[in-house]
Amino acid sequence: MSDRDEIYMRRCFELARKGLGFTHTNPLVGCVIVHQNRIIGEGYHHEFGGPHAEVNAIRSVKDPSLLAESTLYCSLEPCAHHGKTPPCSMLITQKGIGRVVISNLDPFPSVNGAGVRQMEAAGIHIESGCLEGEGFYTNRRFFLYLKQKRPYVILKWAQTADGFMDLEREPGDPVGPNWIAGELSRTLVHKWRSEEAAIMVGTNTVITDNPHLNVRRWTGDDPVRVTIDRNGRISKSANILNGKQETIVFTGEKGYYTGRTRRIQVDPSYGLSDLLEELYEQHIISVLVEGGARLLESFLKEGLWDEARVFTGNMFFSQGVRAPTILKTPDDSIHIGDTGLDLYLNEQNLIYK
Ligand code: AOF
Ligand code: ZN
């Protein structure tokens, strides 16, 4: 594999990421077709159920007679199964494409190497494993969901410079949520909400903040709202129960859940891993956990997290609700205006095997 191959594969990842928030539970896939070192076609998977990246890339080529002398780059192994669309491996073979470079094999059980085998049997030269670490990172939600049978878990919180997440507040307190991070960070959080399949907060956060948990400062789909209300403490008039958005409530109480607000029965022994298993059953590929402190701590304690995004503002509270701590150095640190943003990856879960 050459440096050139890596350049084109990076373009595939760039294209793939355009689908973030729209393709779940399918992967993010980008595809580039190159003829004599010139890109003659590009495509990506835009939305769940839509054409695959390879189909879009092949369709975009103006002169199909060049395909036989071209290389097709794809961030994921072309599929070999008849799903919602016919197999891409067959299309590539029919078009007479001579060389295919891929990053990762597709862990989806009905593909998983079959795409490569089919194309090889047709005489296509295949090279796989090009930038496979980056490919895995691009599709980390998809890989983890299929292999661990649970959603990819992203923890998010904002803390003061002295490590507090909030002041001690009571329900209905006129103070309202103390937004610690800046305006731009709030917008970024709405973008993140649009990128994940679900968003989750604990009972106390619903009671004290009465959040809507929708996408307002960005465009895109609202995530499925998820909360736990073991003993039915959440008021029926809470925004989260307004039926305007798909919502799942894990509760021991029966009653008022109808339409887009679904209830999942829990008993006292029900833990976070049970909850994640159930979300997997509900086809939820990823979840953004936005608080409160206790829920975030539980995910951290049980090692049931894959990524954490922590804002640090400039203010000092001196007292209040302590923010969780992660005992490792951040994998990346940037500034969003005057707010710090640290990114932590849980390497234990993010190993490409
Ligand atoms: C995609 N987009 O670009 C590629 C995919 O139900 P289907 O027919 O859309 O098939 C979905 C599976 O196909 C998906 O889980 C993945 O394994 C494979 N490849 N899927 O949605 C793409 N290349
Ligand atoms: Zn396909």
Coordinates of N, CA and C in Angstrom, one line a residue, residues 144-146 148-155 198-201 226-228 230 248 250 264 266 270-289 295-296 298-300 302-307 346 349:
L144 N -18.5 -1.3 18.0 CA -18.7 -1.6 19.4 C -20.1 -2.2 19.6
Y145 N -21.1 -1.6 18.9 CA -22.5 -2.0 19.0 C -22.6 -3.5 18.5
L146 N -21.9 -3.9 17.4 CA -22.0 -5.2 16.9 C -21.2 -6.2 17.8
Q148 N -20.0 -5.7 21.1 CA -20.3 -5.8 22.5 C -21.8 -5.8 22.8
K149 N -22.5 -5.7 21.8 CA -24.0 -5.8 21.9 C -24.6 -4.8 22.9
R150 N -24.1 -3.6 22.8 CA -24.6 -2.5 23.6 C -24.3 -1.2 22.8
P151 N -25.0 -0.1 23.1 CA -24.7 1.2 22.4 C -23.3 1.7 22.8
Y152 N -22.8 2.5 22.0 CA -21.5 3.2 22.2 C -21.9 4.3 23.2
V153 N -21.1 4.4 24.3 CA -21.5 5.3 25.4 C -20.6 6.6 25.4
I154 N -21.2 7.7 25.3 CA -20.4 9.0 25.4 C -20.9 9.7 26.6
L155 N -20.0 10.0 27.5 CA -20.4 10.8 28.7 C -20.0 12.3 28.4
A198 N -29.3 8.2 20.8 CA -30.1 8.4 22.0 C -29.4 9.4 23.0
I199 N -30.1 10.0 23.9 CA -29.6 10.9 24.9 C -30.2 10.4 26.2
M200 N -29.3 10.4 27.3 CA -29.8 9.9 28.5 C -29.5 10.8 29.7
V201 N -30.4 11.0 30.6 CA -30.2 11.7 31.9 C -30.8 10.9 33.0
V226 N -33.8 9.0 26.8 CA -33.9 7.9 27.7 C -33.7 8.4 29.2
T227 N -34.5 7.9 30.1 CA -34.3 8.2 31.5 C -34.7 7.0 32.3
I228 N -34.2 7.1 33.6 CA -34.6 6.0 34.5 C -35.5 6.7 35.6
R230 N -37.1 4.9 38.5 CA -37.5 3.6 39.2 C -38.8 3.6 39.9
I248 N -37.8 6.7 26.0 CA -37.9 5.5 26.7 C -37.7 5.8 28.2
F250 N -37.2 3.9 31.8 CA -37.0 2.6 32.5 C -37.6 2.9 33.9
I264 N -40.2 0.8 29.9 CA -39.6 -0.5 30.0 C -39.5 -0.8 31.5
V266 N -38.6 -2.2 35.0 CA -37.4 -2.6 35.7 C -37.7 -3.1 37.1
Y270 N -32.2 -4.2 38.6 CA -31.9 -3.8 37.2 C -30.7 -2.8 37.2
G271 N -29.6 -3.2 36.5 CA -28.4 -2.3 36.5 C -28.2 -1.7 35.2
L272 N -27.1 -0.9 35.1 CA -26.7 -0.2 33.9 C -26.5 -1.1 32.7
S273 N -25.8 -2.3 33.0 CA -25.5 -3.2 31.9 C -26.8 -3.8 31.3
D274 N -27.8 -4.0 32.2 CA -29.1 -4.5 31.7 C -29.8 -3.4 30.9
L275 N -29.7 -2.2 31.3 CA -30.3 -1.1 30.6 C -29.6 -1.0 29.2
L276 N -28.3 -1.1 29.1 CA -27.6 -1.0 27.8 C -28.0 -2.1 26.9
E277 N -28.2 -3.3 27.5 CA -28.6 -4.5 26.8 C -29.9 -4.2 26.1
E278 N -30.8 -3.7 26.9 CA -32.2 -3.4 26.4 C -32.1 -2.3 25.3
L279 N -31.3 -1.3 25.4 CA -31.1 -0.3 24.4 C -30.6 -0.9 23.1
Y280 N -29.7 -1.9 23.2 CA -29.2 -2.6 22.1 C -30.4 -3.3 21.4
E281 N -31.2 -4.0 22.2 CA -32.4 -4.6 21.6 C -33.3 -3.6 20.9
Q282 N -33.3 -2.4 21.4 CA -34.2 -1.4 20.8 C -33.4 -0.7 19.6
H283 N -32.3 -1.3 19.1 CA -31.6 -0.8 18.0 C -31.0 0.5 18.2
I284 N -30.5 0.8 19.4 CA -29.9 2.1 19.7 C -28.4 1.9 19.6
I285 N -27.7 2.5 18.7 CA -26.3 2.3 18.4 C -25.4 3.1 19.3
S286 N -25.9 4.3 19.8 CA -25.1 5.1 20.6 C -25.9 5.9 21.6
V287 N -25.3 6.3 22.7 CA -26.1 7.1 23.7 C -25.1 8.2 24.3
L288 N -25.7 9.4 24.3 CA -24.9 10.5 24.9 C -25.5 10.7 26.3
V289 N -24.7 10.6 27.3 CA -25.2 10.7 28.7 C -24.8 12.1 29.2
L295 N -25.3 9.5 37.9 CA -25.4 8.6 36.7 C -24.1 8.5 36.0
L296 N -23.4 9.7 35.8 CA -22.1 9.7 35.1 C -21.1 8.8 35.9
S298 N -21.7 6.4 37.9 CA -22.0 4.9 37.8 C -21.5 4.4 36.5
F299 N -21.7 5.1 35.4 CA -21.1 4.6 34.1 C -19.6 4.5 34.2
L300 N -19.0 5.5 34.8 CA -17.5 5.4 34.9 C -17.1 4.3 35.8
E302 N -18.5 1.5 36.5 CA -18.7 0.1 35.9 C -17.9 -0.1 34.6
G303 N -17.2 1.0 34.2 CA -16.4 0.8 33.0 C -17.3 0.8 31.8
L304 N -18.5 1.2 31.9 CA -19.5 1.2 30.8 C -19.5 2.5 30.1
W305 N -18.3 2.9 29.6 CA -18.2 4.1 28.8 C -17.1 4.0 27.8
D306 N -17.3 4.7 26.7 CA -16.3 4.6 25.6 C -15.6 5.9 25.4
E307 N -16.3 7.0 25.7 CA -15.7 8.3 25.4 C -16.3 9.3 26.4
N346 N -11.9 5.6 26.2 CA -11.7 4.4 27.1 C -11.0 3.3 26.3
N349 N -12.0 -0.4 25.7 CA -13.1 -0.8 24.8 C -12.8 -0.4 23.4

